[in-house]
Short mmCIF file of C-alpha atoms in Angstrom, two decimals:
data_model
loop_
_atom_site.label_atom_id
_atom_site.label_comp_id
_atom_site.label_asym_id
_atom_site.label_seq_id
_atom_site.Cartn_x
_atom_site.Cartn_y
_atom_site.Cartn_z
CA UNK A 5 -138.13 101.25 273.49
CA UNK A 6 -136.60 104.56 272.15
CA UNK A 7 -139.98 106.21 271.29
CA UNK A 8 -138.06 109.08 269.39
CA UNK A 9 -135.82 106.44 267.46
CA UNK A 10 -139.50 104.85 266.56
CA UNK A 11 -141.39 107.88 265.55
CA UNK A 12 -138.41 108.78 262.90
CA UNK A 13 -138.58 105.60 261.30
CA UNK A 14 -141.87 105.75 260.82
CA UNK A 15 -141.26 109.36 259.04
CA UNK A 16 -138.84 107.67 257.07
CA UNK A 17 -141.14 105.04 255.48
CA UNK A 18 -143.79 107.22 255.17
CA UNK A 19 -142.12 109.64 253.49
CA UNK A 20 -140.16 107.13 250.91
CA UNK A 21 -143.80 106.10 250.05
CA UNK A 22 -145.11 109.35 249.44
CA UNK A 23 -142.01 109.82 247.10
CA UNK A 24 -142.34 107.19 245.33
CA UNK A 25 -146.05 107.84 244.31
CA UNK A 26 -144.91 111.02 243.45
CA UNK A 27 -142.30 110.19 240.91
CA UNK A 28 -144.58 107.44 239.73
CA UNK A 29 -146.72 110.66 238.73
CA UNK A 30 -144.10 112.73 237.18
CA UNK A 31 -143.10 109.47 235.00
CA UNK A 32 -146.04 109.46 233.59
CA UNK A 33 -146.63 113.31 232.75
CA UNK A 34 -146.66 112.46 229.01
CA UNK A 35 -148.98 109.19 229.36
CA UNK A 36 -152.31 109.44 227.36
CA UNK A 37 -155.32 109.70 229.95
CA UNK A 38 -153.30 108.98 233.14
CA UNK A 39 -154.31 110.62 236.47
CA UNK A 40 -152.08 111.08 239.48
CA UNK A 41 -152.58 108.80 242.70
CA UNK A 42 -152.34 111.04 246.26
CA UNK A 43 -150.80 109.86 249.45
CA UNK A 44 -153.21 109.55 252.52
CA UNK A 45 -151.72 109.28 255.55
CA UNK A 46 -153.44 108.97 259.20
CA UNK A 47 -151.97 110.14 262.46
CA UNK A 48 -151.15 106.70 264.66
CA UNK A 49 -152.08 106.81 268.01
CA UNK A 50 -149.56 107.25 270.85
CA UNK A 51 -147.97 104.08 271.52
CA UNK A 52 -150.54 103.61 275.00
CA UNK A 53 -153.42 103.30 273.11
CA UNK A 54 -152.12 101.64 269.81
CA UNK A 55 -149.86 99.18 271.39
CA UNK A 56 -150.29 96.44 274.42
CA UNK A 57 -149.79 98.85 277.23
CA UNK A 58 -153.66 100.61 277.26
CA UNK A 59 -153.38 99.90 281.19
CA UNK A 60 -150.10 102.39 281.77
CA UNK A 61 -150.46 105.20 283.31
CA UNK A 62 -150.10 108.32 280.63
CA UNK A 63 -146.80 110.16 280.64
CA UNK A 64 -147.53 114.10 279.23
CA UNK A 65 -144.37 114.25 276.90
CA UNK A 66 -144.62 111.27 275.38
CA UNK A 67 -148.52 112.50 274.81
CA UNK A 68 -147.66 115.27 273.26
CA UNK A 69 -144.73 113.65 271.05
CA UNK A 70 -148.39 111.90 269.26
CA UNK A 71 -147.77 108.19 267.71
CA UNK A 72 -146.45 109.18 264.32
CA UNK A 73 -148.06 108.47 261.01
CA UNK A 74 -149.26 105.59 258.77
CA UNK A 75 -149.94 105.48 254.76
CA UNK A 76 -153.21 104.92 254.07
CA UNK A 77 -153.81 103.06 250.66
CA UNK A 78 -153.27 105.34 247.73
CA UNK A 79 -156.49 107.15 246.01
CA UNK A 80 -156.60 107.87 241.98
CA UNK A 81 -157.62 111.52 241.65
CA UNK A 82 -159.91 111.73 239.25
CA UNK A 83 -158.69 115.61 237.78
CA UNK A 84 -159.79 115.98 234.10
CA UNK A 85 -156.84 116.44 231.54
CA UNK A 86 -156.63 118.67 228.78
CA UNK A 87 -158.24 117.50 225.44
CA UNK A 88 -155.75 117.52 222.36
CA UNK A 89 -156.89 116.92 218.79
CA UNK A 90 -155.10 114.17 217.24
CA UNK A 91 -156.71 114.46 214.17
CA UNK A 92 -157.14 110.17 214.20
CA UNK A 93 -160.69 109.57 213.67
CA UNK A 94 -160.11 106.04 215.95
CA UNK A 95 -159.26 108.45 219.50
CA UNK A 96 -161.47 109.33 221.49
CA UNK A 97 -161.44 111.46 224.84
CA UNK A 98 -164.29 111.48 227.66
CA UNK A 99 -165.00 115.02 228.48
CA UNK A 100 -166.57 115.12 231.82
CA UNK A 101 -166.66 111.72 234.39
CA UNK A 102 -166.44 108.14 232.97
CA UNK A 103 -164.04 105.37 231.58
CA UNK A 104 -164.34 103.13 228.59
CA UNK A 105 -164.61 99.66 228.79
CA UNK A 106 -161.93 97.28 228.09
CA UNK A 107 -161.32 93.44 228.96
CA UNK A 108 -158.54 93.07 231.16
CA UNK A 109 -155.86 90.57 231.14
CA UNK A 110 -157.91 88.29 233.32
CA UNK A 111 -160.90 88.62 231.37
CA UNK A 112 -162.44 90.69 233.44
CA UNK A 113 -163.56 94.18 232.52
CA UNK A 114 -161.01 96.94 232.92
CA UNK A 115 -161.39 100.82 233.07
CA UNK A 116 -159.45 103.42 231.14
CA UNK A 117 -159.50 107.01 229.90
CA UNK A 118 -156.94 106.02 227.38
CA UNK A 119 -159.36 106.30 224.32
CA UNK A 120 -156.15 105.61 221.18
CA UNK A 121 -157.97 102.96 219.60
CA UNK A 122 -157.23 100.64 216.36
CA UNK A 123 -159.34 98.19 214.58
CA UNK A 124 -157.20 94.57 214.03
CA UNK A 125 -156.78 92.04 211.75
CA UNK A 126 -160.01 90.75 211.97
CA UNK A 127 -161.71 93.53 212.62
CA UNK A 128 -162.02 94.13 216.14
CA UNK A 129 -161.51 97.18 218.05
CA UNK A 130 -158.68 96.92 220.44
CA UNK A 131 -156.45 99.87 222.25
CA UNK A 132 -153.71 100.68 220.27
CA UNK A 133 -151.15 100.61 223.08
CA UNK A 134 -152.11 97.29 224.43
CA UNK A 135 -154.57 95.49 222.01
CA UNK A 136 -157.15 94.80 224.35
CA UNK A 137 -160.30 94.31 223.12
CA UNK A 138 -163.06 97.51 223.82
CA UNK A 139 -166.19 96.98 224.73
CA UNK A 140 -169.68 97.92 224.32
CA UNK A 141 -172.34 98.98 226.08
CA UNK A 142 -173.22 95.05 226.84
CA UNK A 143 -169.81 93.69 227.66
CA UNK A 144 -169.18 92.35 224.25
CA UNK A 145 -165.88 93.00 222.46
CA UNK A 146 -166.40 95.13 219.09
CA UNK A 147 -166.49 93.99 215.40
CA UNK A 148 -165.91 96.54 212.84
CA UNK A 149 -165.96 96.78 208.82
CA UNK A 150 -161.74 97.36 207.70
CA UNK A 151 -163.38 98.94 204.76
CA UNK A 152 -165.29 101.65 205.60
CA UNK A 153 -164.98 105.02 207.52
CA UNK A 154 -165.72 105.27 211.33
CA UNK A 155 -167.59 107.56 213.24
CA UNK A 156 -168.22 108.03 216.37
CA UNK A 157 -170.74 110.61 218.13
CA UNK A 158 -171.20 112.42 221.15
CA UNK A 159 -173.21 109.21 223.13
CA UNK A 160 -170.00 106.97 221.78
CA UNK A 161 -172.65 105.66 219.12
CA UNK A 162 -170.41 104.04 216.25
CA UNK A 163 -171.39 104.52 213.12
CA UNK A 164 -170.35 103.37 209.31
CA UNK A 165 -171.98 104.30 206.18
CA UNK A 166 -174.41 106.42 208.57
CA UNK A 167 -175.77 103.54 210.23
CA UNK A 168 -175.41 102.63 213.95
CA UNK A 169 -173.25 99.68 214.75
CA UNK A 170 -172.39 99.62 218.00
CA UNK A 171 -172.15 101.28 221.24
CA UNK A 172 -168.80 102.28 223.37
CA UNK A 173 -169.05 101.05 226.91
CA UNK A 174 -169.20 104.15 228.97
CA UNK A 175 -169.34 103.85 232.95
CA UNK A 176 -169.26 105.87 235.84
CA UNK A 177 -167.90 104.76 239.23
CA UNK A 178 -169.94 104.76 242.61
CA UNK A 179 -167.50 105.48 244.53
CA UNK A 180 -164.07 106.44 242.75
CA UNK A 181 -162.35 105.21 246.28
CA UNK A 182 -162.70 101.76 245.15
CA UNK A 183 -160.63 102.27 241.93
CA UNK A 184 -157.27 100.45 241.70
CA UNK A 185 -154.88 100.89 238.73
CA UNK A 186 -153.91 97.54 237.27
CA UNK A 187 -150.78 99.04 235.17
CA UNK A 188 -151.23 99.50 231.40
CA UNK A 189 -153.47 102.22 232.00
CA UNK A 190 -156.24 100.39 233.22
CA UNK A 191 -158.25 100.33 236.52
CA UNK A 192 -159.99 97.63 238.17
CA UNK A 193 -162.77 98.50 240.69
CA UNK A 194 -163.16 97.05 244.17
CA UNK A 195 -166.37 94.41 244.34
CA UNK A 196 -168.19 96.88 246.64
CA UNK A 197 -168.79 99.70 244.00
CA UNK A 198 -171.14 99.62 241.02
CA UNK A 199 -170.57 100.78 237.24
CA UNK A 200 -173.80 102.77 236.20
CA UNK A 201 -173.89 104.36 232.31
CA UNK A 202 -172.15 107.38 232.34
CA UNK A 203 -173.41 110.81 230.27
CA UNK A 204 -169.89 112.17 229.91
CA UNK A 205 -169.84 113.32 226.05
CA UNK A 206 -166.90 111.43 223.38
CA UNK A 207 -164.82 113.93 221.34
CA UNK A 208 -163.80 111.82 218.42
CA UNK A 209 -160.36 112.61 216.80
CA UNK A 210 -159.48 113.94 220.59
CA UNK A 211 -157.04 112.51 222.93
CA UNK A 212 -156.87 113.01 226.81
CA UNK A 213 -153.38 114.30 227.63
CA UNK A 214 -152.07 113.14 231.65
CA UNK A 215 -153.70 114.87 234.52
CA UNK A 216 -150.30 115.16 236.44
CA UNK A 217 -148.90 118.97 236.85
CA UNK A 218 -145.54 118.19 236.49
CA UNK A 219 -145.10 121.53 238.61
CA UNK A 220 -146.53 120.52 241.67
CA UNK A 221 -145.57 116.77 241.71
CA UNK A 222 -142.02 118.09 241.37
CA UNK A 223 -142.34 120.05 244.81
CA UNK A 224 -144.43 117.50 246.35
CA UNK A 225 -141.12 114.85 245.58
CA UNK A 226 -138.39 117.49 246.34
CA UNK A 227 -140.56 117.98 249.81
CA UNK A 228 -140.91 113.97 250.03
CA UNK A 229 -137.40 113.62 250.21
CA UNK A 230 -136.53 116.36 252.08
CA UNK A 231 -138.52 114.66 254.89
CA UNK A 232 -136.51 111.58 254.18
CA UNK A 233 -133.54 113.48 254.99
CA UNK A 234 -134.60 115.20 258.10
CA UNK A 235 -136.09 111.63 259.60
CA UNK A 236 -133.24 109.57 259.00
CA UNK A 237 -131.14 112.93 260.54
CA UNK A 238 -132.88 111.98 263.35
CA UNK A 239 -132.30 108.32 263.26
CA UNK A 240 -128.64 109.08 263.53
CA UNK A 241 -129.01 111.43 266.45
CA UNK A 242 -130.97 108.80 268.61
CA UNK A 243 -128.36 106.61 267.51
CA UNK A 244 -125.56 108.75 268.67
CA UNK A 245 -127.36 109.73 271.81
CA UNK A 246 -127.68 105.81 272.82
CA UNK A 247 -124.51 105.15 271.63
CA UNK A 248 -122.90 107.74 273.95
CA UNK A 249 -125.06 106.80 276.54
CA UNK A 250 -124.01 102.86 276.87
CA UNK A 251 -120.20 104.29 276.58
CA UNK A 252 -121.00 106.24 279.37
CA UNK A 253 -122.81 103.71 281.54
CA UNK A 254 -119.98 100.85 280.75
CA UNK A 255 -117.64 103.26 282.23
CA UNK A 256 -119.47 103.55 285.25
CA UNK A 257 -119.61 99.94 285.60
#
């Protein structure tokens, strides 16, 4: 096996992954509540350990050459945007930890800190990008009067007329490892991890503006690909060197 030819490959794929995540950020420096995902990666083993051939004998260089790395699954960093006032007395922002409620697509409940809300047709409160339904603090969608005025508090109590209504569902995450975006702005959350209330406070007539510096997640893609480049450089030198070599070695024979 050409260990070298290997070990730039790898750079290549890795680094086309941790390019795309970061243009997937910069796409979405103008998205409403959106936070950046980061690129783990973990350092393989030499090809000894982490292949079939534990009982060969070391060789130094190829020791020292290391095993390349892997991608690890991608993490949502959880960075608190800016607060804008919209001046809409249906947005809301979370100022500290949390996500609101939402159901999903597949009925089951979704997280976002995409607080543009609208009230439908008949009533119910829905995200204004998407239309799915908000929740409460049970689980339940919620039903609003068209006719009179909203508010909503600090806790996420709703209110019309000065009386109580309902409740936004407000949750914090266990373990924010476990969170997986589902596209639309929404997150799901891996079976393992548990939603508790959260006591982040709700600035009504707010909006949460994208977490993504559009500064550094320009470097971080310009660097991406510049390790693209310098990999797949490499590729073409162990392919030159192999190609010279059997040129070399049919002339012999």
């Amino acid at each position: 096996m050409n260990y070298g030819m290997y070990l730039s490959a790898a750079g290549v794929q890795t680094s086309m992954h941790r390019q795309d995540v970061y243009a997937n950020n910069l796409a979405n420096v103008d998205t409403v509540g959106f936070k950046p995902d980061t690129v783990f990666l973990r350092e393989r083993n030499v090809e000894r350990l982490d292949g079939a051939f534990a009982d060969v004998s070391p060789h130094e260089l190829l020791e020292q050459l290391g095993g390349g790395h892997l991608a690890e699954p991608t993490r949502v960093m959880l960075t608190q945007g800016s607060l804008v006032q919209s001046g809409n007395p249906l947005d809301v922002a979370i100022d500290g930890d949390g996500f609101l409620t939402v159901r999903g697509e597949n009925g089951q409940t979704a997280l976002t800190r995409d607080g543009r809300m609208v009230v439908g047709p008949g009533g119910q409160l829905v995200m204004a990008t998407t239309g799915a339904p908000v929740l409460n603090d049970a689980g339940q969608s919620i039903t609003l009067d068209l006719n009179r005025p909203v508010e909503i508090d600090s806790t996420g109590a709703i209110r019309q007329d000065g009386l109580i209504v309902d409740q936004l569902g407000l949750v914090d995450v266990s373990d924010p490892a476990a969170l997986r975006k589902e596209g639309n702005n929404l997150l799901s959350v891996e079976s393992n991890a548990s939603l508790t209330q959260s006591t982040a406070r709700i600035r009504q007539g707010y909006t949460e503006s994208s977490a993504v510096d559009p500064i550094k997640a320009m470097m971080a893609m310009t660097n991406a690909a510049k390790a693209v480049s310098a990999n797949a450089r490499m590729m073409q030198f162990h392919d030159n060197t192999l190609s010279e070599l059997f040129g070399r070695v049919g002339r012999i024979g």
